[in-house]
Amino acid sequence: MSPPRGAGARLWAVILAGGIGSRFWPASRPERPKILLPLASGRPMIRAAVDRALGFVDRGHLAVLAREPLAARLRLLLPELVAGNYWCEPQARGTGPALAWAAHRISRRDPGAILVSLHADHDVGPVGAFCQAVRAAADAARREDLLMAIGVPPDRPETGFGYIKPGRGLLPSDASGPAVHRVEEFAEKPDRTAARDYIASGYLWNTGIFVFPVARFLEELRRHAPEIATFLPLLDHGDVTGFFEQAGPVSVDEAVFERSRCVGAVSAEFRWDDMGSWESVARALPPDSDGNWRVGEAHAVETRASVIWAEDGPVVTYGVDDLVVARSGGITLVTTRGRARELKQLVSRLPRALRAEGGDAASQEMGPEGGAGGTGSGEP
């Protein structure tokens, strides 16, 4: 029998902090993933993600999912968190196994809990509107016993994000809050023509922020995702390593949300972006008077519409447009903004020393304009 899911169900937040972010090379590398970078503000992205989560949960109900080497660094960066806030995955297997483990772990302690799954590499604001959307999704998850996705209205025909088609409306408990719907369809990353059609048809961007009762999630997991659910008994016996070794590497979107019929969505109004490539920096930071986005000691002379990241000494550009120039760890990258999304393929072709090794500068956290600054559905 399912546990009670009443209005008093407690909120838990889980921040997914895996992934290197190779599309931000050379600033992001295995020993310094992108969530440690101040890509959208003067703060490391994980710092901003934790602050958002603490807007709707207390510290005792917050978990950061990361591999152990990264967790050790995060403990220095997030002094208010304690060892129990870090849940260390034995290996990276995708968001499906990670959230199955998290939901199972929470359910044993708090069977009626509502889990809010967040990503550490999102640019979100304002925080008040974000928290309102989370609470609306949690309310619908409790009331309707649904897995809830949070969507936002698109502002461009983006081909790097997934989309949600809202279906039948659900009556929110707060009529002034965000609209709540059943989900009619999840659509994967489209081409530009399909993206335009989605926007015209009222689709939402899938932010990858999910809110669900842990009991309902585990039920849907067992019903629809045998590549994960088959191995849940290992967690019953405390064999976390065995579970991660055996569970199929799959996203939670594909494993559960796209297969389940118990899914709803909140149409939220906060600003959202998945910081997936250098191009997303141009959307997150304010440009200078020539339309450049500069971080660190960047000098842009007769330069326009370029992203310049200079954390390892000065970078000077002269008479160029539409470039990405990134200097970090003794390495300088120069490419066009149009090809910046292809860096994952570039990095795979580089010598290992360039992919993984960094100089002293790689340990410095830089903010916009050189000041010291305190990771499914989008661009990976």
mmCIF file of C-alpha atoms in Angstrom:
data_model
loop_
_atom_site.group_PDB
_atom_site.id
_atom_site.type_symbol
_atom_site.label_atom_id
_atom_site.label_comp_id
_atom_site.label_asym_id
_atom_site.label_seq_id
_atom_site.Cartn_x
_atom_site.Cartn_y
_atom_site.Cartn_z
ATOM 1 C CA MET A 1 0.000 0.000 0.000
ATOM 2 C CA SER A 2 1.286 3.471 -0.881
ATOM 3 C CA PRO A 3 2.203 5.747 2.028
ATOM 4 C CA PRO A 4 0.038 8.783 2.733
ATOM 5 C CA ARG A 5 0.651 11.808 0.554
ATOM 6 C CA GLY A 6 -1.155 14.538 2.416
ATOM 7 C CA ALA A 7 -0.712 18.274 2.401
ATOM 8 C CA GLY A 8 1.957 17.994 5.086
ATOM 9 C CA ALA A 9 4.400 16.081 2.875
ATOM 10 C CA ARG A 10 7.877 17.413 3.356
ATOM 11 C CA LEU A 11 9.939 18.913 0.516
ATOM 12 C CA TRP A 12 13.420 17.588 -0.220
ATOM 13 C CA ALA A 13 15.798 19.101 -2.781
ATOM 14 C CA VAL A 14 18.368 17.066 -4.695
ATOM 15 C CA ILE A 15 20.942 18.968 -6.759
ATOM 16 C CA LEU A 16 22.479 16.952 -9.589
ATOM 17 C CA ALA A 17 26.097 18.059 -9.737
ATOM 18 C CA GLY A 18 27.649 15.602 -12.190
ATOM 19 C CA GLY A 19 29.122 16.242 -15.618
ATOM 20 C CA ILE A 20 32.319 17.958 -16.681
ATOM 21 C CA GLY A 21 30.897 20.427 -19.188
ATOM 22 C CA SER A 22 33.455 19.916 -21.928
ATOM 23 C CA ARG A 23 31.772 22.562 -24.076
ATOM 24 C CA PHE A 24 33.356 25.088 -21.686
ATOM 25 C CA TRP A 25 36.877 23.820 -22.317
ATOM 26 C CA PRO A 26 39.532 24.963 -21.469
ATOM 27 C CA ALA A 27 37.961 26.591 -18.384
ATOM 28 C CA SER A 28 36.087 23.393 -17.526
ATOM 29 C CA ARG A 29 38.034 20.146 -17.138
ATOM 30 C CA PRO A 30 37.641 16.879 -15.215
ATOM 31 C CA GLU A 31 39.274 18.313 -12.097
ATOM 32 C CA ARG A 32 37.278 21.539 -12.390
ATOM 33 C CA PRO A 33 33.797 20.940 -13.836
ATOM 34 C CA LYS A 34 31.640 23.771 -15.040
ATOM 35 C CA ILE A 35 29.547 23.994 -11.870
ATOM 36 C CA LEU A 36 32.601 25.544 -10.191
ATOM 37 C CA LEU A 37 32.686 28.340 -12.783
ATOM 38 C CA PRO A 38 30.882 31.701 -12.497
ATOM 39 C CA LEU A 39 29.282 31.357 -15.915
ATOM 40 C CA ALA A 40 26.096 33.297 -15.233
ATOM 41 C CA SER A 41 27.157 35.658 -12.439
ATOM 42 C CA GLY A 42 30.031 36.430 -10.122
ATOM 43 C CA ARG A 43 29.395 33.186 -8.192
ATOM 44 C CA PRO A 44 30.194 29.561 -9.011
ATOM 45 C CA MET A 45 27.086 27.910 -10.427
ATOM 46 C CA ILE A 46 26.834 25.395 -7.591
ATOM 47 C CA ARG A 47 26.795 28.258 -5.079
ATOM 48 C CA ALA A 48 23.815 29.832 -6.870
ATOM 49 C CA ALA A 49 22.031 26.462 -7.116
ATOM 50 C CA VAL A 50 22.363 25.790 -3.387
ATOM 51 C CA ASP A 51 21.142 29.283 -2.533
ATOM 52 C CA ARG A 52 18.035 28.743 -4.711
ATOM 53 C CA ALA A 53 17.301 25.405 -3.087
ATOM 54 C CA LEU A 54 17.582 26.885 0.399
ATOM 55 C CA GLY A 55 14.776 29.230 -0.619
ATOM 56 C CA PHE A 56 12.253 26.392 -0.210
ATOM 57 C CA VAL A 57 13.931 23.656 1.895
ATOM 58 C CA ASP A 58 15.963 23.667 5.068
ATOM 59 C CA ARG A 59 19.555 22.472 5.058
ATOM 60 C CA GLY A 60 18.644 19.111 6.565
ATOM 61 C CA HIS A 61 16.548 18.230 3.499
ATOM 62 C CA LEU A 62 19.070 19.192 0.846
ATOM 63 C CA ALA A 63 21.337 16.694 -0.929
ATOM 64 C CA VAL A 64 24.064 17.390 -3.490
ATOM 65 C CA LEU A 65 24.712 14.365 -5.723
ATOM 66 C CA ALA A 66 28.299 14.284 -6.947
ATOM 67 C CA ARG A 67 31.301 12.016 -7.304
ATOM 68 C CA GLU A 68 33.565 11.948 -4.243
ATOM 69 C CA PRO A 69 36.508 13.974 -5.688
ATOM 70 C CA LEU A 70 34.161 16.848 -6.517
ATOM 71 C CA ALA A 71 32.315 16.605 -3.204
ATOM 72 C CA ALA A 72 35.621 17.192 -1.423
ATOM 73 C CA ARG A 73 36.013 20.499 -3.293
ATOM 74 C CA LEU A 74 32.406 21.495 -2.725
ATOM 75 C CA ARG A 75 32.825 21.156 1.033
ATOM 76 C CA LEU A 76 35.265 24.061 0.893
ATOM 77 C CA LEU A 77 33.036 26.141 -1.357
ATOM 78 C CA LEU A 78 29.790 25.565 0.594
ATOM 79 C CA PRO A 79 30.772 25.871 4.258
ATOM 80 C CA GLU A 80 27.197 25.868 5.557
ATOM 81 C CA LEU A 81 26.665 22.295 4.329
ATOM 82 C CA VAL A 82 27.796 19.271 6.318
ATOM 83 C CA ALA A 83 28.986 15.829 5.261
ATOM 84 C CA GLY A 84 25.424 14.490 5.291
ATOM 85 C CA ASN A 85 24.422 16.940 2.556
ATOM 86 C CA TYR A 86 26.718 15.201 0.043
ATOM 87 C CA TRP A 87 25.519 11.935 -1.465
ATOM 88 C CA CYS A 88 28.388 10.513 -3.489
ATOM 89 C CA GLU A 89 27.652 8.388 -6.553
ATOM 90 C CA PRO A 90 30.084 5.488 -7.015
ATOM 91 C CA GLN A 91 30.030 6.157 -10.766
ATOM 92 C CA ALA A 92 28.177 8.329 -13.259
ATOM 93 C CA ARG A 93 25.209 6.472 -14.803
ATOM 94 C CA GLY A 94 22.899 9.310 -15.787
ATOM 95 C CA THR A 95 20.031 11.035 -14.027
ATOM 96 C CA GLY A 96 17.797 7.938 -14.067
ATOM 97 C CA PRO A 97 19.848 5.805 -11.663
ATOM 98 C CA ALA A 98 20.916 8.873 -9.673
ATOM 99 C CA LEU A 99 17.344 9.944 -8.935
ATOM 100 C CA ALA A 100 16.220 6.365 -8.349
ATOM 101 C CA TRP A 101 18.887 6.102 -5.652
ATOM 102 C CA ALA A 102 17.949 9.482 -4.191
ATOM 103 C CA ALA A 103 14.214 8.687 -4.146
ATOM 104 C CA HIS A 104 14.853 5.283 -2.578
ATOM 105 C CA ARG A 105 17.095 6.803 0.082
ATOM 106 C CA ILE A 106 14.601 9.553 0.933
ATOM 107 C CA SER A 107 11.646 7.153 0.960
ATOM 108 C CA ARG A 108 13.228 5.026 3.666
ATOM 109 C CA ARG A 109 13.567 8.075 5.888
ATOM 110 C CA ASP A 110 10.483 10.060 4.848
ATOM 111 C CA PRO A 111 7.993 7.889 2.863
ATOM 112 C CA GLY A 112 5.588 10.749 2.126
ATOM 113 C CA ALA A 113 8.255 13.161 0.907
ATOM 114 C CA ILE A 114 8.138 15.302 -2.230
ATOM 115 C CA LEU A 115 11.471 15.399 -4.075
ATOM 116 C CA VAL A 116 12.556 18.439 -6.089
ATOM 117 C CA SER A 117 15.261 17.525 -8.607
ATOM 118 C CA LEU A 118 17.494 20.433 -9.639
ATOM 119 C CA HIS A 119 20.534 20.840 -11.867
ATOM 120 C CA ALA A 120 23.622 22.707 -10.735
ATOM 121 C CA ASP A 121 24.297 24.248 -14.158
ATOM 122 C CA HIS A 122 21.098 26.225 -14.720
ATOM 123 C CA ASP A 123 20.785 30.010 -14.888
ATOM 124 C CA VAL A 124 17.548 30.876 -13.090
ATOM 125 C CA GLY A 125 15.912 34.048 -11.883
ATOM 126 C CA PRO A 126 14.319 35.757 -10.178
ATOM 127 C CA VAL A 127 14.523 33.388 -7.232
ATOM 128 C CA GLY A 128 11.086 34.378 -5.920
ATOM 129 C CA ALA A 129 9.336 33.314 -9.136
ATOM 130 C CA PHE A 130 11.390 30.108 -9.209
ATOM 131 C CA CYS A 131 10.365 29.194 -5.643
ATOM 132 C CA GLN A 132 6.727 29.982 -6.445
ATOM 133 C CA ALA A 133 6.841 27.553 -9.389
ATOM 134 C CA VAL A 134 8.462 24.835 -7.259
ATOM 135 C CA ARG A 135 5.782 25.212 -4.588
ATOM 136 C CA ALA A 136 3.029 25.112 -7.240
ATOM 137 C CA ALA A 137 4.521 21.916 -8.672
ATOM 138 C CA ALA A 138 4.838 20.393 -5.201
ATOM 139 C CA ASP A 139 1.222 21.278 -4.419
ATOM 140 C CA ALA A 140 0.040 19.618 -7.649
ATOM 141 C CA ALA A 141 2.249 16.587 -7.020
ATOM 142 C CA ARG A 142 0.645 16.128 -3.580
ATOM 143 C CA ARG A 143 -2.910 16.844 -4.657
ATOM 144 C CA GLU A 144 -2.943 14.861 -7.919
ATOM 145 C CA ASP A 145 -0.308 12.240 -7.034
ATOM 146 C CA LEU A 146 1.618 13.118 -10.199
ATOM 147 C CA LEU A 147 5.186 13.396 -11.350
ATOM 148 C CA MET A 148 5.542 17.096 -12.168
ATOM 149 C CA ALA A 149 7.815 18.798 -14.681
ATOM 150 C CA ILE A 150 8.489 22.524 -14.676
ATOM 151 C CA GLY A 151 8.354 24.175 -18.079
ATOM 152 C CA VAL A 152 8.940 27.742 -19.213
ATOM 153 C CA PRO A 153 7.628 29.543 -22.305
ATOM 154 C CA PRO A 154 10.276 29.600 -25.073
ATOM 155 C CA ASP A 155 11.675 32.912 -26.268
ATOM 156 C CA ARG A 156 13.418 31.521 -29.372
ATOM 157 C CA PRO A 157 13.267 28.384 -31.572
ATOM 158 C CA GLU A 158 15.986 26.591 -29.598
ATOM 159 C CA THR A 159 17.166 23.260 -31.025
ATOM 160 C CA GLY A 160 19.245 22.318 -27.990
ATOM 161 C CA PHE A 161 16.365 21.913 -25.503
ATOM 162 C CA GLY A 162 13.543 19.442 -25.049
ATOM 163 C CA TYR A 163 9.907 20.607 -25.182
ATOM 164 C CA ILE A 164 6.687 19.807 -23.323
ATOM 165 C CA LYS A 165 3.208 19.874 -24.865
ATOM 166 C CA PRO A 166 0.709 20.881 -22.148
ATOM 167 C CA GLY A 167 -2.554 18.979 -22.093
ATOM 168 C CA ARG A 168 -5.680 19.246 -19.968
ATOM 169 C CA GLY A 169 -5.542 21.995 -17.372
ATOM 170 C CA LEU A 170 -5.536 21.155 -13.678
ATOM 171 C CA LEU A 171 -7.096 23.536 -11.199
ATOM 172 C CA PRO A 172 -4.343 25.015 -9.025
ATOM 173 C CA SER A 173 -5.044 25.532 -5.347
ATOM 174 C CA ASP A 174 -3.831 29.111 -5.807
ATOM 175 C CA ALA A 175 -5.667 30.587 -8.777
ATOM 176 C CA SER A 176 -3.102 33.399 -9.022
ATOM 177 C CA GLY A 177 -0.183 30.984 -9.342
ATOM 178 C CA PRO A 178 1.367 29.334 -12.406
ATOM 179 C CA ALA A 179 -0.841 27.301 -14.751
ATOM 180 C CA VAL A 180 -0.828 23.545 -14.127
ATOM 181 C CA HIS A 181 -1.525 20.919 -16.807
ATOM 182 C CA ARG A 182 -1.347 17.237 -17.540
ATOM 183 C CA VAL A 183 1.468 16.528 -20.006
ATOM 184 C CA GLU A 184 0.350 15.413 -23.454
ATOM 185 C CA GLU A 185 3.816 14.894 -24.932
ATOM 186 C CA PHE A 186 7.537 15.246 -24.276
ATOM 187 C CA ALA A 187 9.420 16.193 -27.436
ATOM 188 C CA GLU A 188 13.163 15.743 -27.768
ATOM 189 C CA LYS A 189 15.521 18.329 -29.245
ATOM 190 C CA PRO A 190 13.936 19.399 -32.556
ATOM 191 C CA ASP A 191 15.293 20.940 -35.723
ATOM 192 C CA ARG A 192 14.644 24.651 -36.190
ATOM 193 C CA THR A 193 11.458 24.193 -38.226
ATOM 194 C CA ALA A 194 9.948 21.874 -35.638
ATOM 195 C CA ALA A 195 11.013 24.247 -32.839
ATOM 196 C CA ARG A 196 9.108 27.081 -34.507
ATOM 197 C CA ASP A 197 6.066 24.832 -34.850
ATOM 198 C CA TYR A 198 6.294 23.887 -31.163
ATOM 199 C CA ILE A 199 6.365 27.536 -30.120
ATOM 200 C CA ALA A 200 3.358 28.321 -32.315
ATOM 201 C CA SER A 201 1.493 25.379 -30.754
ATOM 202 C CA GLY A 202 2.105 26.511 -27.162
ATOM 203 C CA TYR A 203 4.812 24.037 -26.156
ATOM 204 C CA LEU A 204 7.063 24.811 -23.193
ATOM 205 C CA TRP A 205 10.772 24.296 -22.781
ATOM 206 C CA ASN A 206 11.486 21.310 -20.558
ATOM 207 C CA THR A 207 13.766 22.744 -17.876
ATOM 208 C CA GLY A 208 14.642 19.310 -16.496
ATOM 209 C CA ILE A 209 13.443 20.465 -13.061
ATOM 210 C CA PHE A 210 11.171 17.722 -11.728
ATOM 211 C CA VAL A 211 8.997 17.554 -8.590
ATOM 212 C CA PHE A 212 7.397 14.315 -7.460
ATOM 213 C CA PRO A 213 6.250 12.207 -4.515
ATOM 214 C CA VAL A 214 9.040 9.708 -3.946
ATOM 215 C CA ALA A 215 6.523 6.862 -3.547
ATOM 216 C CA ARG A 216 4.815 7.625 -6.876
ATOM 217 C CA PHE A 217 8.184 7.975 -8.604
ATOM 218 C CA LEU A 218 9.364 4.579 -7.376
ATOM 219 C CA GLU A 219 6.052 3.028 -8.463
ATOM 220 C CA GLU A 220 6.399 4.495 -11.955
ATOM 221 C CA LEU A 221 10.040 3.449 -12.068
ATOM 222 C CA ARG A 222 9.089 -0.173 -11.368
ATOM 223 C CA ARG A 223 6.308 0.010 -13.949
ATOM 224 C CA HIS A 224 8.212 1.635 -16.811
ATOM 225 C CA ALA A 225 11.987 1.400 -16.277
ATOM 226 C CA PRO A 226 13.101 -2.215 -15.807
ATOM 227 C CA GLU A 227 16.666 -1.255 -16.756
ATOM 228 C CA ILE A 228 16.788 0.511 -13.371
ATOM 229 C CA ALA A 229 14.030 -1.013 -11.257
ATOM 230 C CA THR A 230 15.362 -4.566 -11.628
ATOM 231 C CA PHE A 231 18.286 -3.550 -9.459
ATOM 232 C CA LEU A 232 16.441 -1.624 -6.725
ATOM 233 C CA PRO A 233 16.659 -4.661 -4.387
ATOM 234 C CA LEU A 234 20.402 -4.015 -4.237
ATOM 235 C CA LEU A 235 19.587 -0.686 -2.569
ATOM 236 C CA ASP A 236 17.288 -2.491 -0.132
ATOM 237 C CA HIS A 237 20.400 -4.358 1.019
ATOM 238 C CA GLY A 238 22.612 -1.264 1.083
ATOM 239 C CA ASP A 239 24.614 -2.222 -2.030
ATOM 240 C CA VAL A 240 24.841 1.204 -3.646
ATOM 241 C CA THR A 241 27.975 0.313 -5.623
ATOM 242 C CA GLY A 242 26.305 -2.787 -7.051
ATOM 243 C CA PHE A 243 23.214 -0.797 -8.005
ATOM 244 C CA PHE A 244 25.235 1.761 -9.961
ATOM 245 C CA GLU A 245 27.261 -0.960 -11.646
ATOM 246 C CA GLN A 246 24.134 -2.810 -12.833
ATOM 247 C CA ALA A 247 21.550 -0.079 -13.532
ATOM 248 C CA GLY A 248 21.299 1.039 -17.135
ATOM 249 C CA PRO A 249 22.803 4.455 -17.958
ATOM 250 C CA VAL A 250 19.736 6.481 -18.899
ATOM 251 C CA SER A 251 18.208 9.882 -18.239
ATOM 252 C CA VAL A 252 15.211 10.170 -15.925
ATOM 253 C CA ASP A 253 13.349 11.912 -18.761
ATOM 254 C CA GLU A 254 13.625 8.853 -20.998
ATOM 255 C CA ALA A 255 13.317 6.197 -18.298
ATOM 256 C CA VAL A 256 10.282 7.542 -16.441
ATOM 257 C CA PHE A 257 8.771 10.860 -17.512
ATOM 258 C CA GLU A 258 8.400 10.048 -21.218
ATOM 259 C CA ARG A 259 6.923 6.598 -20.438
ATOM 260 C CA SER A 260 4.590 7.385 -17.545
ATOM 261 C CA ARG A 261 0.992 8.532 -17.888
ATOM 262 C CA CYS A 262 1.058 10.126 -14.440
ATOM 263 C CA VAL A 263 2.849 13.319 -15.433
ATOM 264 C CA GLY A 264 1.905 16.971 -15.134
ATOM 265 C CA ALA A 265 3.637 20.269 -15.781
ATOM 266 C CA VAL A 266 3.725 23.759 -14.334
ATOM 267 C CA SER A 267 4.069 26.627 -16.787
ATOM 268 C CA ALA A 268 6.459 28.929 -14.934
ATOM 269 C CA GLU A 269 7.434 32.522 -15.640
ATOM 270 C CA PHE A 270 10.984 32.681 -14.288
ATOM 271 C CA ARG A 271 14.024 33.176 -16.522
ATOM 272 C CA TRP A 272 15.736 29.880 -17.285
ATOM 273 C CA ASP A 273 18.677 28.719 -19.343
ATOM 274 C CA ASP A 274 20.813 25.593 -19.414
ATOM 275 C CA MET A 275 24.420 26.727 -19.358
ATOM 276 C CA GLY A 276 25.560 24.226 -21.957
ATOM 277 C CA SER A 277 28.153 26.037 -24.084
ATOM 278 C CA TRP A 278 30.064 29.311 -24.360
ATOM 279 C CA GLU A 279 27.128 30.694 -26.346
ATOM 280 C CA SER A 280 24.973 30.521 -23.218
ATOM 281 C CA VAL A 281 27.343 32.990 -21.524
ATOM 282 C CA ALA A 282 26.227 35.523 -24.121
ATOM 283 C CA ARG A 283 22.641 34.995 -22.950
ATOM 284 C CA ALA A 284 23.467 35.161 -19.239
ATOM 285 C CA LEU A 285 25.831 38.136 -18.878
ATOM 286 C CA PRO A 286 25.179 41.755 -19.886
ATOM 287 C CA PRO A 287 27.177 42.845 -22.941
ATOM 288 C CA ASP A 288 29.520 45.804 -23.052
ATOM 289 C CA SER A 289 28.901 48.792 -25.331
ATOM 290 C CA ASP A 290 30.239 46.864 -28.346
ATOM 291 C CA GLY A 291 28.116 43.805 -27.663
ATOM 292 C CA ASN A 292 30.919 41.692 -26.190
ATOM 293 C CA TRP A 293 30.697 39.471 -23.110
ATOM 294 C CA ARG A 294 33.942 39.750 -21.144
ATOM 295 C CA VAL A 295 35.131 37.915 -18.043
ATOM 296 C CA GLY A 296 38.514 38.656 -16.484
ATOM 297 C CA GLU A 297 41.232 40.861 -17.971
ATOM 298 C CA ALA A 298 39.751 40.958 -21.454
ATOM 299 C CA HIS A 299 40.549 43.875 -23.758
ATOM 300 C CA ALA A 300 38.299 43.988 -26.825
ATOM 301 C CA VAL A 301 39.499 46.561 -29.368
ATOM 302 C CA GLU A 302 37.412 47.036 -32.498
ATOM 303 C CA THR A 303 35.773 43.767 -31.522
ATOM 304 C CA ARG A 304 32.078 43.019 -31.525
ATOM 305 C CA ALA A 305 29.677 40.282 -30.464
ATOM 306 C CA SER A 306 32.412 38.093 -28.969
ATOM 307 C CA VAL A 307 32.664 36.036 -25.778
ATOM 308 C CA ILE A 308 36.050 36.571 -24.119
ATOM 309 C CA TRP A 309 37.033 34.612 -20.972
ATOM 310 C CA ALA A 310 40.396 35.686 -19.534
ATOM 311 C CA GLU A 311 41.300 34.156 -16.180
ATOM 312 C CA ASP A 312 44.952 33.339 -16.887
ATOM 313 C CA GLY A 313 46.447 36.709 -17.774
ATOM 314 C CA PRO A 314 45.211 39.349 -20.203
ATOM 315 C CA VAL A 315 43.553 38.527 -23.514
ATOM 316 C CA VAL A 316 43.514 41.142 -26.279
ATOM 317 C CA THR A 317 41.348 40.930 -29.389
ATOM 318 C CA TYR A 318 41.623 43.370 -32.286
ATOM 319 C CA GLY A 319 39.440 43.788 -35.343
ATOM 320 C CA VAL A 320 37.421 40.571 -34.991
ATOM 321 C CA ASP A 321 33.746 39.732 -34.539
ATOM 322 C CA ASP A 322 31.617 36.784 -33.390
ATOM 323 C CA LEU A 323 34.391 34.831 -31.705
ATOM 324 C CA VAL A 324 34.806 32.813 -28.533
ATOM 325 C CA VAL A 325 38.225 33.379 -26.980
ATOM 326 C CA ALA A 326 38.862 31.528 -23.715
ATOM 327 C CA ARG A 327 42.149 31.552 -21.792
ATOM 328 C CA SER A 328 42.475 29.206 -18.795
ATOM 329 C CA GLY A 329 45.121 26.956 -17.283
ATOM 330 C CA GLY A 330 47.797 28.001 -19.739
ATOM 331 C CA ILE A 331 45.618 27.162 -22.763
ATOM 332 C CA THR A 332 43.939 29.543 -25.198
ATOM 333 C CA LEU A 333 40.935 28.541 -27.296
ATOM 334 C CA VAL A 334 39.843 30.583 -30.318
ATOM 335 C CA THR A 335 36.744 29.567 -32.255
ATOM 336 C CA THR A 336 33.661 31.113 -33.777
ATOM 337 C CA ARG A 337 30.466 31.450 -31.787
ATOM 338 C CA GLY A 338 28.776 29.332 -34.437
ATOM 339 C CA ARG A 339 31.053 26.359 -33.717
ATOM 340 C CA ALA A 340 31.254 26.727 -29.940
ATOM 341 C CA ARG A 341 28.722 23.924 -29.417
ATOM 342 C CA GLU A 342 31.093 21.509 -31.160
ATOM 343 C CA LEU A 343 33.763 21.712 -28.465
ATOM 344 C CA LYS A 344 32.822 18.317 -27.053
ATOM 345 C CA GLN A 345 33.936 16.756 -30.327
ATOM 346 C CA LEU A 346 37.088 18.894 -30.405
ATOM 347 C CA VAL A 347 38.122 17.971 -26.870
ATOM 348 C CA SER A 348 37.800 14.257 -27.635
ATOM 349 C CA ARG A 349 40.419 14.702 -30.367
ATOM 350 C CA LEU A 350 42.975 16.535 -28.242
ATOM 351 C CA PRO A 351 45.967 14.990 -26.429
ATOM 352 C CA ARG A 352 45.084 13.868 -22.926
ATOM 353 C CA ALA A 353 47.406 16.474 -21.404
ATOM 354 C CA LEU A 354 45.324 19.249 -22.951
ATOM 355 C CA ARG A 355 42.011 17.666 -21.960
ATOM 356 C CA ALA A 356 42.761 16.974 -18.314
ATOM 357 C CA GLU A 357 45.797 18.827 -17.093
ATOM 358 C CA GLY A 358 45.625 22.412 -15.846
ATOM 359 C CA GLY A 359 48.030 24.915 -14.412
ATOM 360 C CA ASP A 360 47.686 26.858 -11.177
ATOM 361 C CA ALA A 361 45.179 29.180 -12.808
ATOM 362 C CA ALA A 362 42.708 26.325 -13.061
ATOM 363 C CA SER A 363 42.124 26.507 -9.331
ATOM 364 C CA GLN A 364 41.099 30.167 -9.366
ATOM 365 C CA GLU A 365 37.427 31.084 -9.445
ATOM 366 C CA MET A 366 36.903 34.216 -11.535
ATOM 367 C CA GLY A 367 33.965 36.580 -11.636
ATOM 368 C CA PRO A 368 32.799 38.931 -14.408
ATOM 369 C CA GLU A 369 35.337 41.626 -15.246
ATOM 370 C CA GLY A 370 38.047 39.842 -13.274
ATOM 371 C CA GLY A 371 36.686 39.875 -9.727
ATOM 372 C CA ALA A 372 37.101 36.851 -7.470
ATOM 373 C CA GLY A 373 33.946 34.807 -7.313
ATOM 374 C CA GLY A 374 32.836 32.889 -4.466
ATOM 375 C CA THR A 375 27.151 21.209 -13.639
ATOM 376 C CA GLY A 376 18.739 16.374 -19.527
ATOM 377 C CA SER A 377 16.810 18.460 -21.266
ATOM 378 C CA GLY A 378 19.126 21.133 -22.500
ATOM 379 C CA GLU A 379 22.619 21.367 -23.843
ATOM 380 C CA PRO A 380 24.763 18.726 -22.105
#
